[in-house]
């Protein structure tokens, strides 16, 4: 495996260069046209069969060893965020109002690097791999969610995927470190829009109105008690209202107020109660105030739950890549990831690649500029894990 490290060191400048090209052309979910073209071009240059246009802008490439073994899927997300960039980098976004503020350019570069290294390894040493490696580039992770449309398009079926891996750069972990954890890693994420319907009128006549804004303010406060008084204090849960819109003038009592928020949890039994609880609480407050409400609850994706065996293999790959002093078990996060949709169907592992350091801003921040020294680290873990999984993952027998 030492030759693998040598290959990755040799590929590192190209991986960084590709990341910077991707960083310049950020595109939001299902609009990743230039991004997908760049990705497809890199994969085609390796001589791999490439599929494009999957679920709109998704891309896959297959490395088939020609030897019996499992199909291992390696996934990267492609979309950017509608955030104006403020990094000052000389390779900053060329698309005004759009930025790779969550590291998806890093994920694509690491996976393209893995494809480059593993394709060369297989060509020069056909006995180095068994089975198949599917390189999957997914649109719209940030929203509205591209994993499920790609699943619906059959990416897990032909060939049938046996195990899947994904990675996310993580600024809370120093560059050079890798975070691997079996079991729960990231929370289920759902969202909702709630409209309070009252009766508007003149600010001088509140007794003739039903104030939707004042009612909505009470609903916001009451919903926080779903967390503090209606769920177990031993369960990690979050309810956040991120938007509240009402009113058109200083002297008009609004007849309608709209709020939007997100709910997070790990336990399915907690997650499954959110819609009922929000309806119950909002309905009670609105009834007391003479208003009504309308709830649009959107189930997004479940928690990221890593398969213990897959996580152990990724941990072993990380140990080989960076050594025991730089492999850690991360604290679970309430952030969500639609990689969980793949994990609902096949076992796998999602892991963190540290990209933090002095002055590195958090993700979803206009100044987010991760430490690029993490790129070959992520590539090496993906490569080593893929090789180990191809060699040691049992393929279920037909009909089993």
mmCIF file of C-alpha atoms in Angstrom:
data_model
loop_
_atom_site.group_PDB
_atom_site.id
_atom_site.type_symbol
_atom_site.label_atom_id
_atom_site.label_comp_id
_atom_site.label_asym_id
_atom_site.label_seq_id
_atom_site.Cartn_x
_atom_site.Cartn_y
_atom_site.Cartn_z
ATOM 1 C CA UNK A 1 0.000 0.000 0.000
ATOM 2 C CA UNK A 2 3.027 2.325 0.219
ATOM 3 C CA UNK A 3 2.843 2.777 -3.552
ATOM 4 C CA UNK A 4 -0.668 4.149 -3.037
ATOM 5 C CA UNK A 5 0.705 6.961 -0.873
ATOM 6 C CA UNK A 6 3.305 7.717 -3.543
ATOM 7 C CA UNK A 7 0.608 7.882 -6.214
ATOM 8 C CA UNK A 8 -1.498 10.266 -4.137
ATOM 9 C CA UNK A 9 1.453 12.536 -3.427
ATOM 10 C CA UNK A 10 2.127 12.680 -7.152
ATOM 11 C CA UNK A 11 -1.546 13.423 -7.865
ATOM 12 C CA UNK A 12 -1.886 16.086 -5.143
ATOM 13 C CA UNK A 13 -1.073 19.150 -7.323
ATOM 14 C CA UNK A 14 -3.691 18.073 -9.873
ATOM 15 C CA UNK A 15 -6.265 17.501 -7.126
ATOM 16 C CA UNK A 16 -5.698 21.034 -5.808
ATOM 17 C CA UNK A 17 -5.844 22.498 -9.326
ATOM 18 C CA UNK A 18 -9.156 20.729 -10.049
ATOM 19 C CA UNK A 19 -10.595 21.933 -6.756
ATOM 20 C CA UNK A 20 -9.767 25.527 -7.649
ATOM 21 C CA UNK A 21 -11.338 25.171 -11.094
ATOM 22 C CA UNK A 22 -14.492 23.837 -9.455
ATOM 23 C CA UNK A 23 -14.452 26.583 -6.841
ATOM 24 C CA UNK A 24 -14.590 29.233 -9.572
ATOM 25 C CA UNK A 25 -17.831 27.870 -11.083
ATOM 26 C CA UNK A 26 -20.244 27.220 -8.176
ATOM 27 C CA UNK A 27 -23.793 26.261 -9.141
ATOM 28 C CA UNK A 28 -26.837 25.602 -6.972
ATOM 29 C CA UNK A 29 -28.827 22.379 -6.787
ATOM 30 C CA UNK A 30 -29.862 20.836 -10.131
ATOM 31 C CA UNK A 31 -28.123 23.727 -11.932
ATOM 32 C CA UNK A 32 -24.655 22.111 -11.863
ATOM 33 C CA UNK A 33 -24.223 22.196 -15.652
ATOM 34 C CA UNK A 34 -20.648 23.500 -15.910
ATOM 35 C CA UNK A 35 -19.683 21.553 -12.806
ATOM 36 C CA UNK A 36 -21.019 18.273 -14.203
ATOM 37 C CA UNK A 37 -19.264 18.890 -17.510
ATOM 38 C CA UNK A 38 -15.942 19.452 -15.767
ATOM 39 C CA UNK A 39 -16.411 16.313 -13.666
ATOM 40 C CA UNK A 40 -17.422 14.207 -16.669
ATOM 41 C CA UNK A 41 -14.435 15.467 -18.640
ATOM 42 C CA UNK A 42 -11.999 14.518 -15.882
ATOM 43 C CA UNK A 43 -13.510 11.037 -15.615
ATOM 44 C CA UNK A 44 -13.587 10.456 -19.372
ATOM 45 C CA UNK A 45 -9.896 11.414 -19.586
ATOM 46 C CA UNK A 46 -9.182 8.440 -17.317
ATOM 47 C CA UNK A 47 -10.780 6.088 -19.830
ATOM 48 C CA UNK A 48 -13.719 5.266 -17.572
ATOM 49 C CA UNK A 49 -17.257 4.805 -18.933
ATOM 50 C CA UNK A 50 -19.186 7.887 -17.866
ATOM 51 C CA UNK A 51 -22.934 8.484 -17.505
ATOM 52 C CA UNK A 52 -24.261 12.033 -17.368
ATOM 53 C CA UNK A 53 -27.660 13.676 -16.958
ATOM 54 C CA UNK A 54 -28.724 11.338 -14.143
ATOM 55 C CA UNK A 55 -31.568 12.975 -12.191
ATOM 56 C CA UNK A 56 -30.784 16.114 -14.162
ATOM 57 C CA UNK A 57 -27.098 16.808 -13.581
ATOM 58 C CA UNK A 58 -25.759 13.725 -11.789
ATOM 59 C CA UNK A 59 -22.648 11.953 -13.083
ATOM 60 C CA UNK A 60 -21.270 8.447 -12.521
ATOM 61 C CA UNK A 61 -18.251 6.502 -13.743
ATOM 62 C CA UNK A 62 -17.493 2.823 -13.221
ATOM 63 C CA UNK A 63 -14.117 1.202 -12.641
ATOM 64 C CA UNK A 64 -14.611 -2.526 -13.267
ATOM 65 C CA UNK A 65 -11.705 -4.765 -12.302
ATOM 66 C CA UNK A 66 -13.161 -7.689 -14.259
ATOM 67 C CA UNK A 67 -12.682 -9.831 -11.172
ATOM 68 C CA UNK A 68 -15.450 -11.121 -8.868
ATOM 69 C CA UNK A 69 -16.174 -8.899 -5.900
ATOM 70 C CA UNK A 70 -18.469 -6.257 -4.460
ATOM 71 C CA UNK A 71 -19.531 -2.954 -5.961
ATOM 72 C CA UNK A 72 -18.295 -0.088 -3.799
ATOM 73 C CA UNK A 73 -19.887 3.319 -4.334
ATOM 74 C CA UNK A 74 -17.888 6.467 -3.549
ATOM 75 C CA UNK A 75 -20.014 9.623 -3.517
ATOM 76 C CA UNK A 76 -19.359 13.358 -3.700
ATOM 77 C CA UNK A 77 -21.927 16.164 -3.795
ATOM 78 C CA UNK A 78 -21.649 18.906 -6.424
ATOM 79 C CA UNK A 79 -23.887 21.847 -5.549
ATOM 80 C CA UNK A 80 -22.970 25.213 -4.063
ATOM 81 C CA UNK A 81 -24.879 27.709 -1.930
ATOM 82 C CA UNK A 82 -26.560 31.022 -2.855
ATOM 83 C CA UNK A 83 -24.018 32.978 -0.780
ATOM 84 C CA UNK A 84 -21.842 35.853 -2.099
ATOM 85 C CA UNK A 85 -18.193 34.885 -1.601
ATOM 86 C CA UNK A 86 -16.013 37.001 0.707
ATOM 87 C CA UNK A 87 -12.784 34.974 0.848
ATOM 88 C CA UNK A 88 -10.643 37.243 -1.321
ATOM 89 C CA UNK A 89 -9.061 34.190 -2.941
ATOM 90 C CA UNK A 90 -7.587 34.624 -6.405
ATOM 91 C CA UNK A 91 -9.704 31.654 -7.519
ATOM 92 C CA UNK A 92 -12.921 32.967 -5.936
ATOM 93 C CA UNK A 93 -16.351 32.402 -7.429
ATOM 94 C CA UNK A 94 -16.985 33.784 -10.899
ATOM 95 C CA UNK A 95 -20.742 33.457 -10.353
ATOM 96 C CA UNK A 96 -22.083 36.440 -8.385
ATOM 97 C CA UNK A 97 -24.157 35.477 -5.370
ATOM 98 C CA UNK A 98 -23.047 31.821 -5.435
ATOM 99 C CA UNK A 99 -20.222 30.104 -3.560
ATOM 100 C CA UNK A 100 -18.860 26.723 -2.570
ATOM 101 C CA UNK A 101 -19.337 27.530 1.111
ATOM 102 C CA UNK A 102 -19.789 23.942 2.283
ATOM 103 C CA UNK A 103 -16.785 22.274 0.691
ATOM 104 C CA UNK A 104 -18.489 20.383 -2.108
ATOM 105 C CA UNK A 105 -15.704 21.523 -4.451
ATOM 106 C CA UNK A 106 -13.311 19.777 -2.035
ATOM 107 C CA UNK A 107 -15.426 16.606 -2.061
ATOM 108 C CA UNK A 108 -15.479 16.467 -5.864
ATOM 109 C CA UNK A 109 -11.735 17.075 -6.089
ATOM 110 C CA UNK A 110 -10.985 14.323 -3.564
ATOM 111 C CA UNK A 111 -13.220 11.851 -5.399
ATOM 112 C CA UNK A 112 -11.800 12.763 -8.804
ATOM 113 C CA UNK A 113 -8.355 12.275 -7.281
ATOM 114 C CA UNK A 114 -9.410 8.847 -6.017
ATOM 115 C CA UNK A 115 -10.720 7.938 -9.476
ATOM 116 C CA UNK A 116 -7.422 9.017 -11.045
ATOM 117 C CA UNK A 117 -5.290 7.036 -8.576
ATOM 118 C CA UNK A 118 -7.441 3.889 -8.555
ATOM 119 C CA UNK A 119 -7.835 3.795 -12.352
ATOM 120 C CA UNK A 120 -4.043 4.022 -12.776
ATOM 121 C CA UNK A 121 -3.497 1.410 -10.076
ATOM 122 C CA UNK A 122 -5.925 -1.007 -11.745
ATOM 123 C CA UNK A 123 -4.411 -0.472 -15.201
ATOM 124 C CA UNK A 124 -0.862 -1.099 -14.014
ATOM 125 C CA UNK A 125 -1.693 -3.922 -11.611
ATOM 126 C CA UNK A 126 -4.962 -5.708 -12.542
ATOM 127 C CA UNK A 127 -4.701 -7.863 -9.405
ATOM 128 C CA UNK A 128 -4.804 -4.790 -7.134
ATOM 129 C CA UNK A 129 -8.622 -4.567 -7.152
ATOM 130 C CA UNK A 130 -11.610 -6.867 -7.067
ATOM 131 C CA UNK A 131 -15.181 -6.063 -8.016
ATOM 132 C CA UNK A 132 -16.212 -2.597 -9.119
ATOM 133 C CA UNK A 133 -15.929 0.981 -7.871
ATOM 134 C CA UNK A 134 -18.740 3.369 -8.767
ATOM 135 C CA UNK A 135 -17.757 7.033 -8.603
ATOM 136 C CA UNK A 136 -20.969 9.002 -8.045
ATOM 137 C CA UNK A 137 -21.308 12.781 -8.226
ATOM 138 C CA UNK A 138 -24.638 13.917 -6.817
ATOM 139 C CA UNK A 139 -26.520 17.186 -7.375
ATOM 140 C CA UNK A 140 -28.545 19.217 -4.900
ATOM 141 C CA UNK A 141 -27.381 17.981 -1.496
ATOM 142 C CA UNK A 142 -28.072 21.420 -0.037
ATOM 143 C CA UNK A 143 -31.592 21.256 -1.401
ATOM 144 C CA UNK A 144 -34.000 20.095 -2.525
ATOM 145 C CA UNK A 145 -32.056 16.834 -2.247
ATOM 146 C CA UNK A 146 -30.402 14.911 -5.052
ATOM 147 C CA UNK A 147 -29.735 11.526 -3.451
ATOM 148 C CA UNK A 148 -33.296 10.236 -3.750
ATOM 149 C CA UNK A 149 -33.701 11.267 -7.407
ATOM 150 C CA UNK A 150 -30.457 9.472 -8.235
ATOM 151 C CA UNK A 151 -31.667 6.387 -6.382
ATOM 152 C CA UNK A 152 -34.944 6.600 -8.295
ATOM 153 C CA UNK A 153 -32.884 6.746 -11.506
ATOM 154 C CA UNK A 154 -31.345 3.379 -10.605
ATOM 155 C CA UNK A 155 -27.778 4.254 -9.574
ATOM 156 C CA UNK A 156 -27.804 1.579 -6.869
ATOM 157 C CA UNK A 157 -29.102 -1.147 -9.160
ATOM 158 C CA UNK A 158 -26.921 -1.559 -12.266
ATOM 159 C CA UNK A 159 -24.520 -2.734 -11.039
ATOM 160 C CA UNK A 160 -26.041 -3.428 -7.641
ATOM 161 C CA UNK A 161 -24.160 -1.410 -5.011
ATOM 162 C CA UNK A 162 -23.076 -3.444 -1.975
ATOM 163 C CA UNK A 163 -21.513 -0.733 0.215
ATOM 164 C CA UNK A 164 -21.204 3.057 -0.023
ATOM 165 C CA UNK A 165 -18.801 5.690 1.273
ATOM 166 C CA UNK A 166 -18.957 9.463 1.475
ATOM 167 C CA UNK A 167 -16.871 12.186 3.072
ATOM 168 C CA UNK A 168 -17.308 15.777 4.221
ATOM 169 C CA UNK A 169 -14.588 18.317 4.967
ATOM 170 C CA UNK A 170 -15.055 19.498 8.545
ATOM 171 C CA UNK A 171 -13.538 22.755 9.875
ATOM 172 C CA UNK A 172 -14.120 21.751 13.504
ATOM 173 C CA UNK A 173 -11.442 19.076 12.984
ATOM 174 C CA UNK A 174 -7.852 20.205 12.227
ATOM 175 C CA UNK A 175 -6.464 19.590 8.764
ATOM 176 C CA UNK A 176 -4.571 16.313 8.652
ATOM 177 C CA UNK A 177 -7.036 14.558 10.963
ATOM 178 C CA UNK A 178 -9.857 12.176 10.032
ATOM 179 C CA UNK A 179 -13.077 11.613 11.991
ATOM 180 C CA UNK A 180 -14.741 8.196 11.786
ATOM 181 C CA UNK A 181 -17.654 7.034 13.917
ATOM 182 C CA UNK A 182 -19.900 3.959 13.813
ATOM 183 C CA UNK A 183 -23.617 4.465 14.371
ATOM 184 C CA UNK A 184 -25.335 7.890 14.517
ATOM 185 C CA UNK A 185 -23.268 10.719 13.053
ATOM 186 C CA UNK A 186 -25.661 13.347 11.638
ATOM 187 C CA UNK A 187 -29.268 14.098 12.533
ATOM 188 C CA UNK A 188 -32.425 13.634 10.536
ATOM 189 C CA UNK A 189 -33.426 16.927 8.969
ATOM 190 C CA UNK A 190 -36.957 18.013 8.083
ATOM 191 C CA UNK A 191 -38.445 21.429 7.376
ATOM 192 C CA UNK A 192 -41.780 23.154 7.610
ATOM 193 C CA UNK A 193 -43.686 26.273 6.699
ATOM 194 C CA UNK A 194 -46.443 27.427 9.022
ATOM 195 C CA UNK A 195 -48.903 30.165 8.130
ATOM 196 C CA UNK A 196 -50.975 31.941 10.778
ATOM 197 C CA UNK A 197 -54.258 33.296 9.433
ATOM 198 C CA UNK A 198 -55.957 36.093 11.328
ATOM 199 C CA UNK A 199 -57.944 39.175 10.359
ATOM 200 C CA UNK A 200 -56.097 42.340 9.426
ATOM 201 C CA UNK A 201 -57.114 45.916 10.004
ATOM 202 C CA UNK A 202 -56.122 49.362 11.243
ATOM 203 C CA UNK A 203 -53.510 49.556 13.985
ATOM 204 C CA UNK A 204 -55.872 51.856 15.926
ATOM 205 C CA UNK A 205 -58.560 49.135 16.114
ATOM 206 C CA UNK A 206 -56.903 45.961 17.444
ATOM 207 C CA UNK A 207 -60.190 44.875 19.023
ATOM 208 C CA UNK A 208 -61.661 44.511 15.547
ATOM 209 C CA UNK A 209 -58.756 42.379 14.280
ATOM 210 C CA UNK A 210 -57.045 39.075 14.888
ATOM 211 C CA UNK A 211 -53.346 39.977 14.906
ATOM 212 C CA UNK A 212 -51.511 37.310 12.925
ATOM 213 C CA UNK A 213 -48.099 38.754 13.795
ATOM 214 C CA UNK A 214 -48.690 38.736 17.550
ATOM 215 C CA UNK A 215 -50.180 35.253 17.311
ATOM 216 C CA UNK A 216 -47.197 34.037 15.292
ATOM 217 C CA UNK A 217 -44.828 35.409 17.938
ATOM 218 C CA UNK A 218 -46.624 33.345 20.557
ATOM 219 C CA UNK A 219 -46.475 30.292 18.299
ATOM 220 C CA UNK A 220 -42.692 30.678 17.970
ATOM 221 C CA UNK A 221 -42.278 30.703 21.733
ATOM 222 C CA UNK A 222 -44.677 27.826 22.267
ATOM 223 C CA UNK A 223 -42.921 25.664 19.676
ATOM 224 C CA UNK A 224 -39.686 25.868 21.649
ATOM 225 C CA UNK A 225 -41.495 24.082 24.457
ATOM 226 C CA UNK A 226 -41.923 21.066 22.207
ATOM 227 C CA UNK A 227 -38.178 20.601 22.743
ATOM 228 C CA UNK A 228 -37.985 21.551 26.413
ATOM 229 C CA UNK A 229 -41.224 20.010 27.688
ATOM 230 C CA UNK A 230 -42.538 17.473 25.162
ATOM 231 C CA UNK A 231 -39.433 15.400 24.378
ATOM 232 C CA UNK A 232 -37.015 13.527 26.622
ATOM 233 C CA UNK A 233 -34.068 15.635 27.824
ATOM 234 C CA UNK A 234 -31.883 12.631 26.965
ATOM 235 C CA UNK A 235 -32.724 12.910 23.266
ATOM 236 C CA UNK A 236 -30.822 15.420 21.089
ATOM 237 C CA UNK A 237 -33.477 17.504 19.315
ATOM 238 C CA UNK A 238 -33.609 20.953 17.745
ATOM 239 C CA UNK A 239 -36.445 23.129 16.476
ATOM 240 C CA UNK A 240 -35.333 26.350 14.811
ATOM 241 C CA UNK A 241 -37.502 29.045 13.254
ATOM 242 C CA UNK A 242 -35.329 30.707 10.636
ATOM 243 C CA UNK A 243 -37.911 32.931 8.935
ATOM 244 C CA UNK A 244 -40.841 35.038 10.119
ATOM 245 C CA UNK A 245 -42.609 37.336 7.680
ATOM 246 C CA UNK A 246 -45.634 39.526 8.389
ATOM 247 C CA UNK A 247 -46.959 42.978 7.729
ATOM 248 C CA UNK A 248 -46.747 45.587 5.016
ATOM 249 C CA UNK A 249 -46.991 48.896 6.889
ATOM 250 C CA UNK A 250 -46.362 50.309 10.373
ATOM 251 C CA UNK A 251 -50.018 51.120 10.972
ATOM 252 C CA UNK A 252 -51.632 47.945 9.631
ATOM 253 C CA UNK A 253 -52.302 44.876 11.758
ATOM 254 C CA UNK A 254 -51.296 41.884 9.605
ATOM 255 C CA UNK A 255 -53.916 39.328 8.774
ATOM 256 C CA UNK A 256 -51.316 36.731 7.830
ATOM 257 C CA UNK A 257 -47.892 35.720 9.114
ATOM 258 C CA UNK A 258 -45.630 33.043 7.684
ATOM 259 C CA UNK A 259 -42.765 31.288 9.399
ATOM 260 C CA UNK A 260 -40.376 28.598 8.218
ATOM 261 C CA UNK A 261 -38.129 26.361 10.211
ATOM 262 C CA UNK A 262 -36.289 23.099 10.572
ATOM 263 C CA UNK A 263 -36.449 20.225 13.043
ATOM 264 C CA UNK A 264 -33.630 17.809 13.824
ATOM 265 C CA UNK A 265 -33.484 14.541 15.744
ATOM 266 C CA UNK A 266 -31.714 11.181 15.722
ATOM 267 C CA UNK A 267 -34.351 8.789 17.065
ATOM 268 C CA UNK A 268 -37.030 7.838 14.486
ATOM 269 C CA UNK A 269 -39.708 7.763 17.189
ATOM 270 C CA UNK A 270 -38.922 11.399 18.020
ATOM 271 C CA UNK A 271 -38.697 12.461 14.382
ATOM 272 C CA UNK A 272 -42.037 10.861 13.568
ATOM 273 C CA UNK A 273 -43.858 13.020 16.140
ATOM 274 C CA UNK A 274 -42.742 16.440 14.877
ATOM 275 C CA UNK A 275 -45.589 17.070 12.440
ATOM 276 C CA UNK A 276 -48.225 16.076 14.988
ATOM 277 C CA UNK A 277 -46.658 18.156 17.759
ATOM 278 C CA UNK A 278 -46.276 21.297 15.649
ATOM 279 C CA UNK A 279 -49.898 21.043 14.522
ATOM 280 C CA UNK A 280 -51.027 20.493 18.107
ATOM 281 C CA UNK A 281 -49.133 23.438 19.581
ATOM 282 C CA UNK A 282 -49.772 25.895 16.734
ATOM 283 C CA UNK A 283 -53.433 24.913 16.632
ATOM 284 C CA UNK A 284 -53.850 25.491 20.361
ATOM 285 C CA UNK A 285 -52.222 28.922 20.336
ATOM 286 C CA UNK A 286 -54.109 30.039 17.246
ATOM 287 C CA UNK A 287 -57.440 28.847 18.639
ATOM 288 C CA UNK A 288 -56.829 30.809 21.830
ATOM 289 C CA UNK A 289 -56.176 33.958 19.793
ATOM 290 C CA UNK A 290 -59.058 33.488 17.361
ATOM 291 C CA UNK A 291 -56.760 32.605 14.459
ATOM 292 C CA UNK A 292 -56.217 29.491 12.383
ATOM 293 C CA UNK A 293 -53.099 27.971 10.892
ATOM 294 C CA UNK A 294 -51.872 25.995 7.895
ATOM 295 C CA UNK A 295 -48.870 23.658 8.157
ATOM 296 C CA UNK A 296 -46.760 22.397 5.260
ATOM 297 C CA UNK A 297 -44.417 19.803 6.769
ATOM 298 C CA UNK A 298 -41.732 18.424 4.458
ATOM 299 C CA UNK A 299 -39.969 15.185 5.319
ATOM 300 C CA UNK A 300 -36.433 15.605 3.990
ATOM 301 C CA UNK A 301 -33.972 12.893 4.991
ATOM 302 C CA UNK A 302 -33.278 10.574 7.918
ATOM 303 C CA UNK A 303 -30.272 10.476 10.210
ATOM 304 C CA UNK A 304 -26.858 9.384 8.965
ATOM 305 C CA UNK A 305 -26.295 6.041 10.689
ATOM 306 C CA UNK A 306 -22.990 4.395 9.808
ATOM 307 C CA UNK A 307 -22.725 0.644 9.479
ATOM 308 C CA UNK A 308 -20.293 -0.544 12.212
ATOM 309 C CA UNK A 309 -18.380 -2.888 9.921
ATOM 310 C CA UNK A 310 -18.009 -0.293 7.148
ATOM 311 C CA UNK A 311 -16.921 2.303 9.723
ATOM 312 C CA UNK A 312 -14.285 -0.098 11.073
ATOM 313 C CA UNK A 313 -12.855 -0.566 7.573
ATOM 314 C CA UNK A 314 -12.786 3.209 6.987
ATOM 315 C CA UNK A 315 -11.089 3.682 10.342
ATOM 316 C CA UNK A 316 -8.445 1.151 9.366
ATOM 317 C CA UNK A 317 -7.931 3.015 6.085
ATOM 318 C CA UNK A 318 -7.583 6.301 7.993
ATOM 319 C CA UNK A 319 -5.070 4.760 10.391
ATOM 320 C CA UNK A 320 -2.991 3.613 7.416
ATOM 321 C CA UNK A 321 -3.261 7.053 5.817
ATOM 322 C CA UNK A 322 -2.528 9.425 8.719
ATOM 323 C CA UNK A 323 -1.564 7.285 11.732
ATOM 324 C CA UNK A 324 -3.339 6.678 15.059
ATOM 325 C CA UNK A 325 -2.599 10.122 16.500
ATOM 326 C CA UNK A 326 -4.669 11.763 13.754
ATOM 327 C CA UNK A 327 -7.734 9.519 13.711
ATOM 328 C CA UNK A 328 -10.522 10.492 16.088
ATOM 329 C CA UNK A 329 -14.188 9.787 16.753
ATOM 330 C CA UNK A 330 -16.185 12.950 16.073
ATOM 331 C CA UNK A 331 -19.048 14.168 18.210
ATOM 332 C CA UNK A 332 -22.371 13.647 16.386
ATOM 333 C CA UNK A 333 -23.747 16.799 14.783
ATOM 334 C CA UNK A 334 -27.286 18.050 14.375
ATOM 335 C CA UNK A 335 -26.433 18.979 10.804
ATOM 336 C CA UNK A 336 -28.117 16.843 8.167
ATOM 337 C CA UNK A 337 -26.911 15.067 5.017
ATOM 338 C CA UNK A 338 -28.891 13.299 2.331
ATOM 339 C CA UNK A 339 -26.171 10.654 2.037
ATOM 340 C CA UNK A 340 -28.466 9.030 4.607
ATOM 341 C CA UNK A 341 -30.803 8.132 1.732
ATOM 342 C CA UNK A 342 -28.116 5.826 0.342
ATOM 343 C CA UNK A 343 -27.452 4.404 3.812
ATOM 344 C CA UNK A 344 -31.145 3.515 4.112
ATOM 345 C CA UNK A 345 -30.673 1.071 1.226
ATOM 346 C CA UNK A 346 -27.091 -0.210 1.470
ATOM 347 C CA UNK A 347 -24.613 -0.314 4.360
ATOM 348 C CA UNK A 348 -21.858 2.236 4.366
ATOM 349 C CA UNK A 349 -19.953 4.952 6.171
ATOM 350 C CA UNK A 350 -19.882 8.739 6.035
ATOM 351 C CA UNK A 351 -16.741 10.272 7.561
ATOM 352 C CA UNK A 352 -15.184 13.665 8.220
ATOM 353 C CA UNK A 353 -11.945 14.996 6.754
ATOM 354 C CA UNK A 354 -10.511 17.737 8.943
ATOM 355 C CA UNK A 355 -9.941 21.023 7.108
ATOM 356 C CA UNK A 356 -9.736 23.405 10.052
ATOM 357 C CA UNK A 357 -6.971 25.664 11.259
ATOM 358 C CA UNK A 358 -6.369 29.200 12.500
ATOM 359 C CA UNK A 359 -8.827 31.576 10.918
ATOM 360 C CA UNK A 360 -10.812 28.962 8.991
ATOM 361 C CA UNK A 361 -14.458 30.049 9.039
ATOM 362 C CA UNK A 362 -17.330 27.603 9.588
ATOM 363 C CA UNK A 363 -19.246 26.067 6.686
ATOM 364 C CA UNK A 364 -22.081 28.112 5.146
ATOM 365 C CA UNK A 365 -20.049 31.247 5.844
ATOM 366 C CA UNK A 366 -19.064 33.642 3.010
ATOM 367 C CA UNK A 367 -15.456 33.548 4.252
ATOM 368 C CA UNK A 368 -15.184 29.730 4.322
ATOM 369 C CA UNK A 369 -11.722 28.838 2.981
ATOM 370 C CA UNK A 370 -10.759 25.309 4.063
ATOM 371 C CA UNK A 371 -7.140 24.214 4.379
ATOM 372 C CA UNK A 372 -6.330 22.554 1.038
ATOM 373 C CA UNK A 373 -3.737 20.294 2.666
ATOM 374 C CA UNK A 374 -6.671 18.049 3.588
ATOM 375 C CA UNK A 375 -7.336 17.160 -0.059
ATOM 376 C CA UNK A 376 -4.741 14.374 -0.432
ATOM 377 C CA UNK A 377 -5.732 13.089 3.019
ATOM 378 C CA UNK A 378 -9.356 12.643 1.955
ATOM 379 C CA UNK A 379 -8.285 11.118 -1.350
ATOM 380 C CA UNK A 380 -6.029 8.619 0.381
ATOM 381 C CA UNK A 381 -8.690 7.500 2.862
ATOM 382 C CA UNK A 382 -11.176 7.011 0.012
ATOM 383 C CA UNK A 383 -8.635 5.009 -1.992
ATOM 384 C CA UNK A 384 -7.506 2.808 0.876
ATOM 385 C CA UNK A 385 -11.062 2.209 2.076
ATOM 386 C CA UNK A 386 -12.218 1.308 -1.441
ATOM 387 C CA UNK A 387 -9.379 -1.163 -1.914
ATOM 388 C CA UNK A 388 -10.061 -2.758 1.485
ATOM 389 C CA UNK A 389 -13.802 -2.955 0.858
ATOM 390 C CA UNK A 390 -13.282 -4.495 -2.569
ATOM 391 C CA UNK A 391 -11.059 -7.126 -0.976
ATOM 392 C CA UNK A 392 -13.058 -7.835 2.145
ATOM 393 C CA UNK A 393 -16.761 -7.025 1.731
ATOM 394 C CA UNK A 394 -18.995 -10.072 1.338
ATOM 395 C CA UNK A 395 -21.395 -9.969 -1.588
ATOM 396 C CA UNK A 396 -24.859 -11.373 -0.719
ATOM 397 C CA UNK A 397 -25.823 -14.388 -2.764
ATOM 398 C CA UNK A 398 -28.737 -14.039 -5.177
ATOM 399 C CA UNK A 399 -32.006 -14.651 -3.383
ATOM 400 C CA UNK A 400 -30.390 -14.314 0.039
#
